[in-house]
Coordinates of C-alpha atoms and ligand atoms in Angstrom, one line a residue:
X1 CA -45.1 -68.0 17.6
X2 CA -43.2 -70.9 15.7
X3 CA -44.7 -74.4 16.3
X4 CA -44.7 -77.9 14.2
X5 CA -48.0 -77.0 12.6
X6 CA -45.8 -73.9 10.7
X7 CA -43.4 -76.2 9.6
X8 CA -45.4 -79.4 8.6
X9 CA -47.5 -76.4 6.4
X10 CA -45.2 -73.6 5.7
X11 CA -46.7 -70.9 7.0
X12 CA -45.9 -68.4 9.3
X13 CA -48.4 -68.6 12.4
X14 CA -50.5 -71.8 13.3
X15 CA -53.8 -70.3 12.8
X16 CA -56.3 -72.4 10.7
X17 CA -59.4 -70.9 9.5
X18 CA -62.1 -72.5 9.7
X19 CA -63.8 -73.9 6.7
X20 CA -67.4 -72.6 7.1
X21 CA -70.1 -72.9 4.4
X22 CA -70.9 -70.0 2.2
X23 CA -68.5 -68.0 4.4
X24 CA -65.2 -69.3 3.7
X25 CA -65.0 -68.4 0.1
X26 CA -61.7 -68.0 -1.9
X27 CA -61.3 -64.4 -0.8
X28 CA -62.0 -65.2 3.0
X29 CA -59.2 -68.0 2.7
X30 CA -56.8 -66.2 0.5
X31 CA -56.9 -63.2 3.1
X32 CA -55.9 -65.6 5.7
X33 CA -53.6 -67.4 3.7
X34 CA -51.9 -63.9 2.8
X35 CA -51.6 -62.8 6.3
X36 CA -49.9 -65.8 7.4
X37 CA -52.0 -67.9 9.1
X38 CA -53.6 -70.7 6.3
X39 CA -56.5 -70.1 4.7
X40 CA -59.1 -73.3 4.0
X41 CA -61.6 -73.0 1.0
X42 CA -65.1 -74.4 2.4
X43 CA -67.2 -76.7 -0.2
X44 CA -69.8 -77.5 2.0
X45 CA -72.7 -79.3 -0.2
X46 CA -71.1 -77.9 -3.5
X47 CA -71.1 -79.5 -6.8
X48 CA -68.2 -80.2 -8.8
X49 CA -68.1 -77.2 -10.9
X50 CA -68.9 -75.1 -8.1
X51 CA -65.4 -76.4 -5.9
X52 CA -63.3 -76.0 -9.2
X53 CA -64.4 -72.4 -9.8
X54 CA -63.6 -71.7 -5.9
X55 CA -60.3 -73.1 -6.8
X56 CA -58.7 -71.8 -9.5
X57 CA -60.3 -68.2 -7.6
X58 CA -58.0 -69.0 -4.7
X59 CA -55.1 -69.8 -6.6
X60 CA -55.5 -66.7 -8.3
X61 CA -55.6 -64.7 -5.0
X62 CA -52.3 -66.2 -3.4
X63 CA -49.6 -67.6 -4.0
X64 CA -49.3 -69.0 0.0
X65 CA -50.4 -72.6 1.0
X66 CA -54.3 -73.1 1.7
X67 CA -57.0 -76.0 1.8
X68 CA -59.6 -77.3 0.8
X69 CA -62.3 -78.7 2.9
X70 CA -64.3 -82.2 2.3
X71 CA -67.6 -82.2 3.4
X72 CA -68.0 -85.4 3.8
X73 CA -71.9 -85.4 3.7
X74 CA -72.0 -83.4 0.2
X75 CA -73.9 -85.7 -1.7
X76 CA -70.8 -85.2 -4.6
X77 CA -68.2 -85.9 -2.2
X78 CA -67.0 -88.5 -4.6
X79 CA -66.4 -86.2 -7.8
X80 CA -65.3 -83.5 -5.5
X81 CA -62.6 -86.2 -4.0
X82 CA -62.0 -87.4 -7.3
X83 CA -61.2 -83.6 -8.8
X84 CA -59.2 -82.6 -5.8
X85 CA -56.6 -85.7 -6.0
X86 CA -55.9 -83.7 -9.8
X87 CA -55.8 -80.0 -9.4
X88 CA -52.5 -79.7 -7.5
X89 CA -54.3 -79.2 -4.1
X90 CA -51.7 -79.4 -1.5
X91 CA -54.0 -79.7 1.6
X92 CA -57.1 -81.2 2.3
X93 CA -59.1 -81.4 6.0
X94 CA -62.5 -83.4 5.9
X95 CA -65.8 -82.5 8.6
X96 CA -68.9 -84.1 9.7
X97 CA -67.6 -87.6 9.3
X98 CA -64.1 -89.7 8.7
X99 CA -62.2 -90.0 5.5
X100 CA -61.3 -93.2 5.6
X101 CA -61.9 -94.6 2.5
X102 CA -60.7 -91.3 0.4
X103 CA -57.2 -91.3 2.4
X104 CA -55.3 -93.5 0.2
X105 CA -56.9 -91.4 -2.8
X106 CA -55.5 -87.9 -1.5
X107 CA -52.0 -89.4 -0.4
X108 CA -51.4 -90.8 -3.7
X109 CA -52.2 -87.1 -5.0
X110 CA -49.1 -85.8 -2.6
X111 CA -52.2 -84.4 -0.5
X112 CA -51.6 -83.9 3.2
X113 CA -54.8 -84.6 5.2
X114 CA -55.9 -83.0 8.0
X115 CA -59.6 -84.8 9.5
X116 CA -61.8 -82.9 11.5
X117 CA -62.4 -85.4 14.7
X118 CA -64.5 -84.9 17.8
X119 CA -63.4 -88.3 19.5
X120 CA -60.1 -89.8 20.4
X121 CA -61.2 -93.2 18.6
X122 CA -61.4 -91.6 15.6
X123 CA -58.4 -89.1 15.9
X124 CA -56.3 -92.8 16.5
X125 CA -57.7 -94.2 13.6
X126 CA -56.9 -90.9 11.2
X127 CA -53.5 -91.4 12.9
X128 CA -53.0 -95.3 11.6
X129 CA -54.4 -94.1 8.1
X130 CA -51.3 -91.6 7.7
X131 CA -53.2 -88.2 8.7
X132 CA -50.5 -85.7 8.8
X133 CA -52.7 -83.6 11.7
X134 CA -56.1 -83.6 13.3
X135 CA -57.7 -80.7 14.4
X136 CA -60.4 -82.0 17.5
X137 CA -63.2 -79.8 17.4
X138 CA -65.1 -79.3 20.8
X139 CA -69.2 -78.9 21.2
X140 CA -68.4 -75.0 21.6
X141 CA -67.9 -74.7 18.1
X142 CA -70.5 -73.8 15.5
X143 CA -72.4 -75.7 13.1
X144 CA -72.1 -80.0 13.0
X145 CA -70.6 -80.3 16.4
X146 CA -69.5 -83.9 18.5
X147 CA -70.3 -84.6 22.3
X148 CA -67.3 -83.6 24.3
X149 CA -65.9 -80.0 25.2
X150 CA -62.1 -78.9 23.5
X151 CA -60.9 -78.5 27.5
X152 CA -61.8 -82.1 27.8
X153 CA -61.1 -83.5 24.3
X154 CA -57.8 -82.0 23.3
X155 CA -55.6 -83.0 26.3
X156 CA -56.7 -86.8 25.8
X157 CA -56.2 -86.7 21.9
X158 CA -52.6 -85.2 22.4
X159 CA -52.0 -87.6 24.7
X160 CA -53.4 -90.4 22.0
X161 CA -51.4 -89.8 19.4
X162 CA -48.0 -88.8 18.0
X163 CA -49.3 -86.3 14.9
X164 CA -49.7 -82.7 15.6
X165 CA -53.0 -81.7 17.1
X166 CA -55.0 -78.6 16.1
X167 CA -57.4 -77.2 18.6
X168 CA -60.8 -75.8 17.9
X169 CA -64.1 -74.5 19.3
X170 CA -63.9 -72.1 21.4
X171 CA -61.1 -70.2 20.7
X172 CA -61.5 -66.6 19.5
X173 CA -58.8 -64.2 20.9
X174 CA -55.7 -64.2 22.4
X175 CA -56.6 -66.1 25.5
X176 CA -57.9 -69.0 23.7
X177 CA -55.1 -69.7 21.3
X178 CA -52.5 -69.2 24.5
X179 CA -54.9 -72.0 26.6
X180 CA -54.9 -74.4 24.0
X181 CA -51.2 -74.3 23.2
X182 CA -50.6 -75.1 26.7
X183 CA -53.1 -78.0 26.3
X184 CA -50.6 -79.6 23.9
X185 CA -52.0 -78.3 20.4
X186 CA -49.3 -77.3 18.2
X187 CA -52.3 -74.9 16.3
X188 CA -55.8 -73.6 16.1
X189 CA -58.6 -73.7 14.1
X190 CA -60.9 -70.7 14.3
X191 CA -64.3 -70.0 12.4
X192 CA -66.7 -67.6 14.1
X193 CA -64.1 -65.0 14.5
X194 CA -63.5 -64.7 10.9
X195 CA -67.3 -64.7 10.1
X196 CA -66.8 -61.1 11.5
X197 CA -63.8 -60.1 9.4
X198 CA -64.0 -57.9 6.1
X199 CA -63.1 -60.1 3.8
X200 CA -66.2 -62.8 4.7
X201 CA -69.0 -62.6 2.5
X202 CA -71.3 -63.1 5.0
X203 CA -74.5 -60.7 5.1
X204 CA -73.9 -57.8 7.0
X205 CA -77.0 -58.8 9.2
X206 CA -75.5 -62.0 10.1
X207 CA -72.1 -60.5 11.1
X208 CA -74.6 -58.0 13.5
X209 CA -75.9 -61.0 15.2
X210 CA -72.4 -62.6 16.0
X211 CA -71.2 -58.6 17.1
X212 CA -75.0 -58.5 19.2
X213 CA -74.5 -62.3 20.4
X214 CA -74.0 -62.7 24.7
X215 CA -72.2 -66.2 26.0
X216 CA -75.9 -67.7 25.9
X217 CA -77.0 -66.9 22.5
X218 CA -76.3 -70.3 20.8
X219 CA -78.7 -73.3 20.7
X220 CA -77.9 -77.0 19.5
X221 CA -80.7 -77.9 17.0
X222 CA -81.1 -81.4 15.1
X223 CA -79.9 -83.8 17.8
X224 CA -83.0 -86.2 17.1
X225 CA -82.0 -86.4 13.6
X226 CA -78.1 -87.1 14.4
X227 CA -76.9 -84.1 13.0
X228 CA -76.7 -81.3 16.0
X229 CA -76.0 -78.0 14.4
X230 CA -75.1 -75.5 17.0
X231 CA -76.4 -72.3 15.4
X232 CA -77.9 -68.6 17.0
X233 CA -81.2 -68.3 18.7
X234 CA -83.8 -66.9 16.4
X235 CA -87.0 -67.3 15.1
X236 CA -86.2 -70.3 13.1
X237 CA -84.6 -72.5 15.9
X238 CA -88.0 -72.0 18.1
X239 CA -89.6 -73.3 15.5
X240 CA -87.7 -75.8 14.9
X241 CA -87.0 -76.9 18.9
X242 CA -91.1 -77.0 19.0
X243 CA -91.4 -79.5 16.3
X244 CA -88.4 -81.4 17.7
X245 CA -90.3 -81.9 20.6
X246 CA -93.8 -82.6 19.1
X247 CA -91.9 -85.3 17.1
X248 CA -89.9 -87.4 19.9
X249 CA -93.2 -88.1 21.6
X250 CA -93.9 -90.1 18.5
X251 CA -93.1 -93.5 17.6
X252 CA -91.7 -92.3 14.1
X253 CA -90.2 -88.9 13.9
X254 CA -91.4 -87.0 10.9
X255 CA -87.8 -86.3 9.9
X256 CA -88.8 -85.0 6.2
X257 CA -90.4 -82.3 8.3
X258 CA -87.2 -81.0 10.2
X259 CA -85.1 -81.5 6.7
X260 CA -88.0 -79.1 5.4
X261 CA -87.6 -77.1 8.1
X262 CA -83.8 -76.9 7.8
X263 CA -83.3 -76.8 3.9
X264 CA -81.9 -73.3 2.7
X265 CA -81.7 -72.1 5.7
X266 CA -77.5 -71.5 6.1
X267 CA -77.9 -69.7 2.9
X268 CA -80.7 -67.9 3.7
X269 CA -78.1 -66.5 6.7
X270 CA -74.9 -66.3 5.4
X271 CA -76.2 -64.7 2.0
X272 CA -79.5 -63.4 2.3
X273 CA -79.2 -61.7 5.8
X274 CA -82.5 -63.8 7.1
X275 CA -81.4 -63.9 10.8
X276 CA -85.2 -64.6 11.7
X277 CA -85.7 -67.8 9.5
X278 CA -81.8 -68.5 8.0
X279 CA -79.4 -70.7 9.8
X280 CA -76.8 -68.2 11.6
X281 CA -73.8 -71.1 12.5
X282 CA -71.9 -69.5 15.2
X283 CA -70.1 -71.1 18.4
X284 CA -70.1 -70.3 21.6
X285 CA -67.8 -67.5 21.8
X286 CA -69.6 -64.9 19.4
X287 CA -70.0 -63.1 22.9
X288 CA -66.0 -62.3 22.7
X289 CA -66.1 -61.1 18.8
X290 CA -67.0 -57.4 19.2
X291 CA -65.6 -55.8 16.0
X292 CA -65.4 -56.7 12.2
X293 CA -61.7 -56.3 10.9
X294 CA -59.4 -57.0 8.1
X295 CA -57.9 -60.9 8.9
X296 CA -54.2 -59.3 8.3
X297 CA -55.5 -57.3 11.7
X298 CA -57.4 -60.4 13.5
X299 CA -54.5 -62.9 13.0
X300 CA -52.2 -60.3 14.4
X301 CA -54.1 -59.7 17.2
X302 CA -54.4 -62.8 18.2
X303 CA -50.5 -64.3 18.3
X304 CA -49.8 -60.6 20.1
X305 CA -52.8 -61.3 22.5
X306 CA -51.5 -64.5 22.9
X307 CA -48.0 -63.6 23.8
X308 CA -49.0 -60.8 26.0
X309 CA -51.2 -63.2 28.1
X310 CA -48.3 -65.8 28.4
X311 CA -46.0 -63.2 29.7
X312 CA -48.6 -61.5 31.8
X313 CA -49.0 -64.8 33.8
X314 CA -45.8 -66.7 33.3
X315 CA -45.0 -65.5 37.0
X316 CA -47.5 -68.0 38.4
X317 CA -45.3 -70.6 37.1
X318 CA -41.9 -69.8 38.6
X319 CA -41.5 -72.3 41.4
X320 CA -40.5 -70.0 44.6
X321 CA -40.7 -66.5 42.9
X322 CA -42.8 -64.4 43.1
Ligands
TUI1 O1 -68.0 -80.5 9.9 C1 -68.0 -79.6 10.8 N1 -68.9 -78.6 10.9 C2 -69.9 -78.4 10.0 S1 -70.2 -79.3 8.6 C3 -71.5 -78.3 8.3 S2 -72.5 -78.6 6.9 C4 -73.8 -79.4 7.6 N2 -75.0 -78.8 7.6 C5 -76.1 -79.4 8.2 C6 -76.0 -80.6 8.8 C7 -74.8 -81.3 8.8 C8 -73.7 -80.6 8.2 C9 -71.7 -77.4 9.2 N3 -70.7 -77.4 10.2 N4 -67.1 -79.7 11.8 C10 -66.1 -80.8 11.8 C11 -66.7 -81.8 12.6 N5 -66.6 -83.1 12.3 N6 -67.3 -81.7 13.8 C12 -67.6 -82.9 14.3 C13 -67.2 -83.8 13.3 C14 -67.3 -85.2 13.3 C15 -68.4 -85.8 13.9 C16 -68.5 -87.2 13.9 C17 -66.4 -86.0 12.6 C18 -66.5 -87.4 12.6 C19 -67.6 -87.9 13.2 O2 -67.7 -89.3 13.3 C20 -67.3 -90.0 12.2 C21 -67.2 -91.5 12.6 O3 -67.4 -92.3 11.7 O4 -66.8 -91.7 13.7

């Protein structure tokens, strides 16, 4: 399974992991990155010194191409930007917002960019700033999430612009990375999946809940505040939808309160195994990850899926045959 997401990145199957706070740690992404797929080193809301440490562990761990991942609502986005166009980081992709004003920064640096988008505005304007890719992430995917749905959203940004097009939200096996290459993506980003392999760090508890999770199990919280987070039911988003509502009926949300609320909580998740009051970001398709396996074994699974599906059905295409 060769596309032009292989060969822009030099790696062997177009399979992006995605970069998922506190779970997609250097050893997470290195296992990817090792297994042939590439793997992408989250920073989330890290410091400075925190990304550096998470970078020189990566680079210790392969010697394949990976990422790193721009937050772009880290509240050091600017030091982390500014320490990433000098420590020989070949790829960057950006989330939660657009990179406009860092591009010129990272492609100086001999940086490829890939942006996160969720819109085909913004997937043309990444494309006019000298993006090399864009993966368009649909609302089925976990954490900070857009509007529209990757069936809807991935054929009209491959038919917007010229750059490869990674798909993601949604995808988790075989099926999904078949489907989306027949959309017009030339690769796929996948995240929840690889919460459940053995190289995450996530808490055992949490990786339960994705294993446990049914196609209903996910909830968008934090719409009022502009910031949906699609997350796991639990204790914590009940609370958290009540007070949403008790605050729209007012004239002026109490947003400090849903901040409050919110603070800690992915943490208290992903490290602490909370899955009552922590933030469990998951998308929609923890109901199709039933097992926790090495990513050698999950990125292998899923180009062979892939395949066997394409074959499986390829008959329904032949014109006249049956
Ligand atoms: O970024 C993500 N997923 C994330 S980031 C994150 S950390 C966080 N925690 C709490 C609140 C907010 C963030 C958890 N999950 N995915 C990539 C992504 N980017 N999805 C959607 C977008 C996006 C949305 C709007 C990108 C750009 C955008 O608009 C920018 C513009 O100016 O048009």
């Amino acid at each position: 399974m060769r596309t032009k997401l292989c060969d822009l990145l030099g790696i062997d199957y177009p399979i992006v992991q995605g970069a998922m706070a506190w779970v997609a740690d250097a050893k997470l992404a290195s296992a990817v990155s090792n297994a042939g797929g590439i793997g992408i080193v989250g920073t989330g809301h890290d410091p400075v010194d925190v990304v550096q440490k998470k970078v020189e562990e990566v680079k210790a761990l392969t010697d394949k191409p990976f990422g790193v991942n721009v937050m772009l609502l880290n509240p050091h986005v600017e030091e982390v930007v500014s320490y990433l166009c000098q420590a020989g980081i070949r790829l960057v992709t950006t989330g939660a917002g657009s990179p406009g004003k860092y591009m010129t920064a990272f492609q100086e640096a001999g940086i490829r960019v890939i942006p996160v988008v969720a819109s085909v505005a913004l997937a043309k304007r990444m494309e006019r700033l000298g993006a090399d890719a864009v993966v368009v992430e649909g609302m089925e995917a976990g954490g900070h999430i857009g509007k529209g749905t990757t069936m809807s959203l991935l054929p009209q940004v491959v038919d917007a612009v010229s750059i490869p097009v990674i798909a993601a939200g949604g995808i988790a096996d075989g099926r999904g990375v078949a489907a989306a290459l027949m959309l017009g993506a030339e690769g796929v980003q996948i995240g929840t999946r690889f919460v459940c392999s053995t190289e995450s760090p996530a808490h055992e508890n949490f990786k339960n809940a994705i294993l446990k999770a049914s196609d209903l199990s996910t909830i968008v919280t934090g719409e009022l505040g502009g910031h949906p987070v699609r997350v796991l039911r639990n204790q914590l988003t009940r609370e958290y939808a009540a007070l949403e509502k008790a605050e729209t009926s007012k004239e002026t949300p109490d947003f400090a309160k849903m901040d409050e609320l919110g603070r800690g909580a992915l943490r208290r998740a992903v490290v602490l195994g909370d899955t009552q009051r922590g933030s469990m970001m998951s998308g929609q398709v923890a109901g199709l990850v039933k097992t926790v396996a090495p990513c050698k074994d999950i990125i292998e699974e899923l180009v062979r899926e892939a395949v066997e599906v394409y074959h499986a059905r390829a008959s329904y295409f032949n014109e006249g045959k049956s």
